[in-house]
CSV table of C-alpha atoms in Angstrom, one decimal:
chain,number,residue,atom,x,y,z
A,58,MET,CA,97.2,288.4,67.7
A,59,SER,CA,99.7,288.6,70.4
A,60,ALA,CA,100.6,285.9,73.0
A,61,ALA,CA,98.8,286.0,76.4
A,62,LEU,CA,101.2,284.8,79.6
A,63,HIS,CA,99.0,283.6,82.7
A,64,ARG,CA,100.3,282.2,85.9
A,65,LEU,CA,98.3,280.1,88.4
A,66,SER,CA,98.5,280.8,91.8
A,67,ASN,CA,101.1,277.6,92.5
A,68,GLY,CA,103.3,279.3,90.3
A,69,LEU,CA,102.8,277.3,86.6
A,70,ARG,CA,102.8,279.5,83.7
A,71,LEU,CA,100.6,279.2,80.9
A,72,VAL,CA,101.4,281.1,77.4
A,73,VAL,CA,98.8,280.8,74.6
A,74,GLU,CA,98.9,282.8,71.1
A,75,PRO,CA,95.9,282.3,68.6
A,76,MET,CA,97.0,282.0,64.9
A,77,PRO,CA,94.1,283.4,62.9
A,78,GLY,CA,93.3,281.4,59.8
A,79,LEU,CA,94.8,278.0,61.0
A,80,ARG,CA,92.2,275.1,61.7
A,81,SER,CA,95.0,272.9,63.9
A,82,ALA,CA,96.8,273.9,67.2
A,83,THR,CA,99.8,272.6,69.3
A,84,VAL,CA,99.7,272.4,73.0
A,85,GLY,CA,102.8,271.1,75.2
A,86,VAL,CA,103.9,271.1,78.5
A,87,PHE,CA,107.3,271.9,78.8
A,88,VAL,CA,109.6,270.9,82.0
A,89,LEU,CA,112.5,273.2,82.9
A,90,ALA,CA,114.4,270.1,83.1
A,91,GLY,CA,116.7,268.5,80.8
A,92,GLY,CA,120.3,266.8,80.7
A,93,ARG,CA,122.4,270.0,82.2
A,94,HIS,CA,120.1,269.5,85.3
A,95,GLU,CA,121.0,265.9,85.9
A,96,ARG,CA,123.9,265.2,88.6
A,97,SER,CA,126.2,263.0,87.2
A,98,GLU,CA,124.6,259.6,88.6
A,99,GLN,CA,121.4,260.6,87.0
A,100,ASN,CA,122.8,261.2,83.2
A,101,GLY,CA,120.4,260.0,80.7
A,102,ILE,CA,117.4,259.8,83.3
A,103,ALA,CA,115.7,263.1,82.0
A,104,HIS,CA,115.2,261.2,78.3
A,105,PHE,CA,114.4,257.9,80.0
A,106,LEU,CA,111.8,259.6,81.8
A,107,GLU,CA,110.3,261.3,78.7
A,108,HIS,CA,110.0,257.6,77.0
A,109,MET,CA,108.5,256.1,80.4
A,110,ALA,CA,105.8,259.1,79.9
A,111,PHE,CA,104.1,257.0,77.2
A,112,LYS,CA,104.6,253.6,78.7
A,113,GLY,CA,100.7,254.4,80.4
A,114,THR,CA,99.2,256.0,83.2
A,115,PRO,CA,96.4,254.6,85.8
A,116,THR,CA,93.6,255.6,83.4
A,117,ARG,CA,95.5,254.5,80.0
A,118,SER,CA,97.7,252.0,78.6
A,119,ALA,CA,100.4,252.9,76.0
A,120,ARG,CA,98.2,251.8,73.2
A,121,ALA,CA,95.3,253.5,74.2
A,122,ILE,CA,97.4,256.8,74.6
A,123,ALA,CA,98.2,256.1,71.0
A,124,GLU,CA,94.7,255.3,69.7
A,125,GLU,CA,93.1,258.4,71.5
A,126,ILE,CA,95.1,261.0,70.1
A,127,GLU,CA,95.4,259.3,66.5
A,128,ASP,CA,91.1,258.6,66.7
A,129,VAL,CA,91.1,262.1,66.1
A,130,GLY,CA,93.9,262.5,63.6
A,131,GLY,CA,96.4,263.8,65.6
A,132,TYR,CA,99.5,263.2,67.2
A,133,VAL,CA,101.4,263.5,70.5
A,134,ASN,CA,105.5,263.5,71.2
A,135,ALA,CA,108.2,264.4,73.1
A,136,TYR,CA,111.9,265.3,73.1
A,137,THR,CA,114.7,266.1,75.8
A,138,SER,CA,117.2,269.0,75.5
A,139,LYS,CA,120.0,270.1,77.3
A,140,GLU,CA,117.8,272.8,79.1
A,141,VAL,CA,114.0,271.2,78.8
A,142,THR,CA,111.8,268.4,78.1
A,143,ALA,CA,108.7,268.7,76.3
A,144,TYR,CA,105.7,266.8,75.8
A,145,TYR,CA,102.9,268.3,73.3
A,146,ALA,CA,100.1,267.3,70.9
A,147,ARG,CA,99.1,268.8,67.4
A,148,VAL,CA,95.5,268.3,66.9
A,149,MET,CA,92.4,269.8,65.4
A,150,ALA,CA,90.7,272.9,67.0
A,151,ALA,CA,87.7,270.9,68.4
A,152,ASP,CA,90.1,268.6,69.9
A,153,VAL,CA,92.5,271.3,71.7
A,154,ASP,CA,91.2,269.9,75.3
A,155,ARG,CA,91.5,266.2,74.6
A,156,GLY,CA,95.1,266.8,73.4
A,157,LEU,CA,95.9,268.8,76.6
A,158,GLU,CA,94.2,266.1,78.7
A,159,ILE,CA,96.4,263.4,77.3
A,160,VAL,CA,99.6,265.4,77.6
A,161,ALA,CA,99.0,266.4,81.1
A,162,ASP,CA,97.7,262.8,82.0
A,163,ILE,CA,101.1,261.4,81.0
A,164,VAL,CA,103.4,264.1,82.5
A,165,LEU,CA,101.4,263.9,85.7
A,166,ASN,CA,100.5,260.2,86.2
A,167,PRO,CA,103.2,258.0,84.5
A,168,LEU,CA,103.1,254.3,86.1
A,169,PHE,CA,106.6,253.5,86.2
A,170,ALA,CA,105.8,249.8,85.9
A,171,ALA,CA,108.8,247.4,86.4
A,172,ALA,CA,108.0,245.5,83.2
A,173,ASP,CA,107.6,248.8,81.0
A,174,ILE,CA,111.0,250.2,82.7
A,175,GLU,CA,112.9,247.0,81.2
A,176,VAL,CA,111.1,247.2,77.9
A,177,GLU,CA,111.9,250.7,77.5
A,178,ARG,CA,115.7,250.2,78.6
A,179,GLY,CA,116.3,248.3,75.5
A,180,VAL,CA,114.7,250.5,73.6
A,181,ILE,CA,117.1,253.0,74.7
A,182,LEU,CA,120.2,251.0,74.8
A,183,GLN,CA,119.4,250.5,71.1
A,184,GLU,CA,119.0,254.4,70.5
A,185,ILE,CA,122.5,254.7,72.0
A,186,GLY,CA,123.9,252.1,69.9
A,187,GLN,CA,122.5,253.4,67.0
A,188,THR,CA,123.8,257.0,67.6
A,189,LEU,CA,127.4,255.3,68.3
A,190,ASP,CA,127.1,253.8,65.0
A,191,THR,CA,126.5,257.3,63.2
A,192,PRO,CA,129.6,258.9,62.8
A,193,ASP,CA,127.7,262.4,62.2
A,194,ASP,CA,125.8,261.8,65.2
A,195,VAL,CA,128.5,260.8,67.8
A,196,ILE,CA,130.9,263.6,66.9
A,197,PHE,CA,128.6,266.5,68.3
A,198,ASP,CA,128.2,264.2,71.2
A,199,TRP,CA,132.1,264.2,71.9
A,200,LEU,CA,132.3,267.7,71.1
A,201,GLN,CA,130.0,268.9,73.6
A,202,GLU,CA,132.1,266.8,75.8
A,203,VAL,CA,135.3,268.4,75.0
A,204,ALA,CA,133.8,271.9,75.5
A,205,TYR,CA,132.0,271.5,78.8
A,206,PRO,CA,134.4,268.8,80.4
A,207,GLY,CA,133.3,267.2,83.6
A,208,GLN,CA,130.2,269.2,83.7
A,209,PRO,CA,126.5,268.4,83.2
A,210,PHE,CA,126.2,270.6,80.0
A,211,GLY,CA,128.9,268.8,78.6
A,212,ARG,CA,127.2,265.0,79.0
A,213,THR,CA,125.2,263.3,76.7
A,214,ILE,CA,121.4,263.4,76.7
A,215,LEU,CA,121.0,259.6,76.3
A,216,GLY,CA,123.6,259.0,79.0
A,217,PRO,CA,126.1,256.0,79.2
A,218,PRO,CA,124.5,252.4,79.0
A,219,GLU,CA,125.8,251.5,82.3
A,220,ARG,CA,123.6,254.4,83.8
A,221,VAL,CA,120.5,253.8,81.7
A,222,GLY,CA,121.3,250.1,82.6
A,223,ALA,CA,120.8,250.8,86.3
A,224,PHE,CA,117.8,253.2,86.6
A,225,GLY,CA,114.6,252.1,88.3
A,226,ARG,CA,111.1,253.5,89.7
A,227,GLY,CA,112.7,255.0,92.6
A,228,GLU,CA,115.0,257.2,90.2
A,229,PHE,CA,112.5,258.0,88.1
A,230,ALA,CA,110.1,259.2,90.9
A,231,GLY,CA,113.1,261.0,92.5
A,232,PHE,CA,113.7,263.1,89.4
A,233,VAL,CA,110.3,264.1,89.1
A,234,ALA,CA,109.7,265.3,92.6
A,235,GLU,CA,113.0,267.5,92.2
A,236,HIS,CA,112.2,268.8,89.0
A,237,TYR,CA,108.2,268.4,87.8
A,238,GLY,CA,107.0,270.8,90.3
A,239,PRO,CA,104.3,273.4,88.9
A,240,ALA,CA,107.1,276.3,88.8
A,241,GLN,CA,109.0,274.5,86.8
A,242,LEU,CA,106.1,273.5,84.1
A,243,ILE,CA,105.1,275.7,81.3
A,244,VAL,CA,102.0,275.0,79.2
A,245,ALA,CA,102.3,276.5,76.0
A,246,ALA,CA,99.7,276.5,73.0
A,247,ALA,CA,99.8,278.3,69.8
A,248,GLY,CA,97.3,278.1,66.6
A,249,ALA,CA,93.4,277.6,66.6
A,250,VAL,CA,93.0,277.7,70.4
A,251,ASP,CA,90.4,279.6,72.6
A,252,PRO,CA,92.9,281.3,75.6
A,253,ASP,CA,89.6,281.7,77.7
A,254,LYS,CA,88.8,277.9,77.6
A,255,LEU,CA,92.5,276.8,77.5
A,256,LEU,CA,92.8,278.6,80.8
A,257,ALA,CA,90.1,277.1,82.5
A,258,ALA,CA,91.2,273.6,81.3
A,259,VAL,CA,94.7,274.2,82.7
A,260,GLU,CA,93.3,275.4,85.9
A,261,ARG,CA,91.6,272.1,86.2
A,262,ARG,CA,94.3,269.9,85.5
A,263,PHE,CA,97.2,271.7,86.8
A,264,GLY,CA,95.9,273.9,89.4
A,265,GLY,CA,95.7,271.6,92.4
A,266,LEU,CA,99.8,271.0,92.2
A,267,ALA,CA,101.2,271.8,95.3
A,268,PRO,CA,104.4,274.2,95.2
A,269,ARG,CA,108.0,272.5,95.5
A,270,PRO,CA,111.2,274.1,95.3
A,271,GLY,CA,113.6,273.2,92.1
A,272,ARG,CA,117.0,272.5,91.7
A,273,ARG,CA,119.2,274.8,89.7
A,274,ALA,CA,121.7,273.8,86.8
A,275,GLU,CA,125.3,274.1,87.5
A,276,PRO,CA,126.8,276.9,85.0
A,277,ALA,CA,128.4,275.9,82.1
A,278,ILE,CA,131.9,277.0,81.3
A,279,PHE,CA,133.6,276.4,77.9
A,280,CYS,CA,137.0,275.0,77.5
A,281,ALA,CA,139.4,274.4,74.6
A,282,GLY,CA,140.6,270.6,73.8
A,283,GLU,CA,140.5,267.6,71.4
A,284,ARG,CA,139.0,264.2,71.3
A,285,ARG,CA,140.0,262.0,68.4
A,286,SER,CA,139.2,258.3,67.6
A,287,VAL,CA,140.9,256.8,64.7
A,288,ARG,CA,138.6,254.5,63.1
A,289,LYS,CA,138.5,252.5,59.8
A,290,LEU,CA,135.9,254.5,58.1
A,291,GLU,CA,135.6,255.8,54.4
A,292,GLN,CA,135.4,259.8,56.0
A,293,ALA,CA,137.1,261.6,58.3
A,294,HIS,CA,134.7,263.6,60.4
A,295,VAL,CA,135.9,266.8,62.1
A,296,ALA,CA,133.7,269.1,64.5
A,297,MET,CA,135.1,272.5,65.8
A,298,ALA,CA,133.4,274.3,68.3
A,299,PHE,CA,134.0,278.2,69.9
A,300,GLU,CA,132.0,280.1,72.7
A,301,CYS,CA,129.4,282.4,71.9
A,302,PRO,CA,126.9,284.7,73.8
A,303,GLY,CA,124.1,282.9,75.4
A,304,VAL,CA,120.6,283.8,74.6
A,305,ARG,CA,120.3,286.4,77.5
A,306,ASP,CA,122.8,288.4,75.6
A,307,ASP,CA,121.8,290.5,72.6
A,308,ALA,CA,125.2,289.8,71.1
A,309,MET,CA,124.2,286.5,70.2
A,310,TYR,CA,122.7,287.7,67.4
A,311,ALA,CA,126.0,289.0,65.6
A,312,ALA,CA,127.3,286.0,66.6
A,313,HIS,CA,124.5,283.7,65.0
A,314,LEU,CA,124.7,286.2,61.7
A,315,TYR,CA,128.3,285.6,61.8
A,316,ALA,CA,127.9,281.5,61.6
A,317,THR,CA,125.2,282.1,58.7
A,318,ALA,CA,127.8,284.0,56.8
A,319,MET,CA,130.5,281.6,57.4
A,320,GLY,CA,128.5,278.3,56.8
A,321,GLY,CA,124.6,278.6,56.7
A,322,GLY,CA,124.1,278.0,53.2
A,323,MET,CA,125.5,277.2,49.9
A,324,SER,CA,126.9,281.0,49.1
A,325,SER,CA,128.8,280.9,52.4
A,326,ARG,CA,132.2,281.1,52.9
A,327,LEU,CA,132.9,278.1,54.3
A,328,PHE,CA,131.0,276.2,51.6
A,329,GLN,CA,132.2,278.2,48.7
A,330,GLU,CA,136.1,277.7,49.7
A,331,LEU,CA,136.1,274.2,50.9
A,332,ARG,CA,133.3,272.6,48.7
A,333,GLU,CA,132.8,274.8,45.7
A,334,ARG,CA,136.1,276.1,44.8
A,335,ARG,CA,138.7,273.2,46.5
A,336,GLY,CA,136.4,270.2,46.3
A,337,LEU,CA,137.6,268.9,49.8
A,338,CYS,CA,134.3,267.9,50.9
A,339,TYR,CA,130.5,267.3,50.3
A,340,THR,CA,129.1,268.4,53.4
A,341,VAL,CA,130.4,271.2,55.4
A,342,PHE,CA,128.5,273.8,57.6
A,343,ALA,CA,128.6,276.4,60.5
A,344,HIS,CA,125.4,277.2,62.9
A,345,ALA,CA,125.2,278.8,66.1
A,346,SER,CA,123.1,277.7,69.0
A,347,SER,CA,122.6,279.7,72.1
A,348,TYR,CA,121.5,278.6,75.7
A,349,GLU,CA,120.8,280.4,78.9
A,350,ASP,CA,124.3,281.0,79.9
A,351,THR,CA,126.6,279.9,77.1
A,352,GLY,CA,126.6,279.5,72.9
A,353,LEU,CA,128.5,277.3,70.5
A,354,ILE,CA,129.2,278.5,67.2
A,355,THR,CA,130.1,274.9,65.4
A,356,LEU,CA,131.7,273.8,62.3
A,357,TYR,CA,131.7,270.4,60.8
A,358,ALA,CA,132.8,269.0,57.5
A,359,GLY,CA,133.4,265.0,56.5
A,360,THR,CA,136.1,264.8,54.2
A,361,GLY,CA,139.0,262.0,53.1
A,362,GLY,CA,141.7,261.1,55.8
A,363,GLU,CA,144.4,262.5,53.3
A,364,LYS,CA,142.5,266.1,53.0
A,365,LEU,CA,141.6,266.5,56.5
A,366,ARG,CA,144.8,268.3,57.1
A,367,GLU,CA,144.1,270.8,54.3
A,368,LEU,CA,140.4,271.4,54.9
A,369,GLU,CA,141.1,272.1,58.8
A,370,GLU,CA,143.8,275.0,58.2
A,371,LEU,CA,141.9,276.4,55.4
A,372,ALA,CA,138.9,276.5,57.5
A,373,ILE,CA,140.8,278.3,60.2
A,374,ASP,CA,142.6,280.6,57.6
A,375,GLU,CA,139.1,281.5,56.5
A,376,LEU,CA,137.8,282.2,60.1
A,377,ARG,CA,141.0,284.5,60.3
A,378,ARG,CA,139.8,286.6,57.0
A,379,SER,CA,136.7,287.5,58.0
A,380,ALA,CA,137.4,289.5,61.0
A,381,GLU,CA,138.5,292.1,58.6
A,382,GLY,CA,137.3,290.7,54.8
A,383,LEU,CA,133.5,290.3,55.8
A,384,SER,CA,131.8,292.4,53.6
A,385,ALA,CA,128.3,294.2,53.9
A,386,PRO,CA,126.8,292.6,51.2
A,387,GLU,CA,127.7,289.0,53.0
A,388,ILE,CA,126.2,290.2,56.4
A,389,GLU,CA,123.0,291.2,54.8
A,390,ARG,CA,122.4,288.2,53.1
A,391,ALA,CA,123.1,286.3,56.3
A,392,ARG,CA,120.4,288.5,57.8
A,393,ALA,CA,117.9,287.6,55.2
A,394,GLN,CA,118.5,283.9,55.9
A,395,MET,CA,118.1,284.2,59.3
A,396,THR,CA,114.9,286.6,59.3
A,397,ALA,CA,113.5,284.1,56.6
A,398,GLY,CA,114.4,281.2,58.5
A,399,LEU,CA,112.7,282.4,61.7
A,400,VAL,CA,109.6,283.9,60.2
A,401,MET,CA,108.9,280.7,58.0
A,402,GLY,CA,109.5,278.2,60.7
A,403,LEU,CA,107.1,280.0,63.1
A,404,GLU,CA,104.3,279.7,60.6
A,405,SER,CA,104.0,276.4,62.1
A,406,PRO,CA,102.4,276.1,65.6
A,407,SER,CA,104.4,273.8,66.8
A,408,ALA,CA,107.6,275.8,66.5
A,409,ARG,CA,105.6,278.6,67.6
A,410,THR,CA,104.5,276.8,70.9
A,411,GLU,CA,108.1,276.1,71.4
A,412,ARG,CA,109.2,279.2,70.9
A,413,LEU,CA,106.5,280.6,73.5
A,414,ALA,CA,107.7,278.5,76.2
A,415,ARG,CA,111.5,278.9,75.6
A,416,MET,CA,110.7,282.9,75.7
A,417,VAL,CA,108.6,282.3,79.1
A,418,ALA,CA,111.5,280.4,80.3
A,419,LEU,CA,114.0,283.0,79.8
A,420,TRP,CA,112.4,286.0,80.4
A,421,ASP,CA,108.9,285.4,82.0
A,422,ARG,CA,107.4,286.9,79.2
A,423,ALA,CA,106.9,286.3,75.4
A,424,PRO,CA,108.5,288.9,73.4
A,425,SER,CA,106.7,289.4,69.9
A,426,LEU,CA,108.2,288.1,66.9
A,427,ASP,CA,108.8,292.1,65.5
A,428,GLU,CA,110.7,292.4,68.5
A,429,THR,CA,113.1,289.7,68.0
A,430,LEU,CA,113.2,290.4,64.0
A,431,ALA,CA,114.0,294.3,65.0
A,432,LYS,CA,117.3,293.1,67.0
A,433,ILE,CA,118.6,291.1,64.3
A,434,ASP,CA,117.8,294.3,61.9
A,435,ALA,CA,119.9,296.1,64.5
A,436,VAL,CA,123.0,294.2,64.2
A,437,THR,CA,125.7,296.3,62.4
A,438,PRO,CA,128.4,295.1,59.9
A,439,GLU,CA,130.9,296.3,62.2
A,440,ALA,CA,129.3,294.2,65.2
A,441,VAL,CA,129.6,291.3,63.1
A,442,ARG,CA,133.2,291.9,62.3
A,443,ALA,CA,134.1,292.8,65.9
A,444,PHE,CA,132.7,289.5,66.7
A,445,ALA,CA,135.1,287.7,64.1
A,446,GLU,CA,137.7,289.5,65.4
A,447,THR,CA,137.2,288.7,68.9
A,448,LEU,CA,136.8,285.0,67.8
A,449,VAL,CA,139.8,284.6,66.1
A,450,THR,CA,142.3,287.0,68.7
A,451,ARG,CA,140.9,285.5,71.9
A,452,ALA,CA,139.3,282.2,71.3
A,453,ALA,CA,140.7,278.6,70.7
A,454,PRO,CA,138.5,275.7,69.7
A,455,ALA,CA,137.4,272.7,71.2
A,456,VAL,CA,137.8,269.7,68.4
A,457,ALA,CA,136.5,266.6,67.9
A,458,LEU,CA,137.6,264.0,65.0
A,459,LEU,CA,136.5,260.5,64.4
A,460,GLY,CA,137.6,258.1,61.3
A,461,PRO,CA,141.0,258.0,59.6
A,462,VAL,CA,142.2,261.1,61.6
A,463,ARG,CA,145.4,259.9,62.7
A,464,LYS,CA,147.4,262.8,60.4
A,465,ALA,CA,144.9,265.3,61.5
A,466,PRO,CA,146.6,268.8,63.0
A,467,SER,CA,146.5,269.2,66.8
A,468,GLN,CA,144.0,271.2,68.5
A,469,ALA,CA,147.3,273.4,69.8
A,470,SER,CA,148.3,273.8,66.2
A,471,LEU,CA,144.9,274.8,65.1
A,472,ALA,CA,144.8,277.4,67.9
A,473,GLY,CA,148.5,278.9,66.8
A,474,ARG,CA,147.1,279.2,63.5
A,475,MET,CA,144.4,280.9,64.4
A,476,ALA,CA,146.4,283.1,66.7
A,477,ALA,CA,149.0,283.9,64.1
């Protein structure tokens, strides 16, 4: 069945897609406010706010929220990304209304009690500390900061400890007032769900919200640069990023196929050359991520400090060779991986719900899976090679390094090698 989109009179949108044969469903509230919507003094508040939603409402304690959803075998969760904060529940078909009611309650009626704020502040500070102690987590935060310096898009989702340590009830209420209006909310559901019943339930719970203006995110502007931190670790961690088209540009499909061919699996060029042939690393991959107005192709590898220069230079050489040597079979293999990954992933109602909300946020409609697959199929090998040539002739990387990286080549030397 196809997805149906409804718009309430206050601007809130509901998108729902039944999935015949399933006995469970996912229903979520997607708020078009993520890390990139924060001002500098707010960095980390969207994520902190996501945590606070689970600490209680006027009618439910934090324990009651957990028990009420688990009493029916479901679960409720949330996440914060660059562009959205999502709250969702996975439940059996008979409990969709209960799942929606709980999610609506925590999104619309958080208490922000002072004691709860202090408890959750400690939890988030521990989360930040854990990330800082995990090299293959922190390296990507650093890469984002290098690629988008001084911009909301480049800041971390978790925020700096000093900001997290200062947020109070007033800051949370202000962010909600600025970003949680009905025009910024999308309710999405997929699985064993009755669209008519869900529409009526959404009207009851969200129809009374008063419209309010929202605040647009600042544009993201990619920059080349470098950050390196020499630490005494067993491995040197390196991540490189190049800008690619955003999700509104159909050229992104060629970029995603290119990234998959270069580092998306065991048969990919980087895996075969750097790990299988040279034995320079255990982990190496490349992937593409596309956002509303920008995108990134990211390469990552971990290796010994004495092998880092060789690894980075060989990776750059593989990128250069790909502009002319990427073969049709490699591209077709990447197409099969990309297609299968998308199709198999969307057999989950949670993944389907997330996709529906994202599509509606971008295009105010929910394109079918077949429409997306047709765009992937339409990408020619020539288009992928043309993207590869543009990457190597016009792009310079953003680079982040952590560990025994003192002898790593500079970002400028890598950019020069790429353009040679």
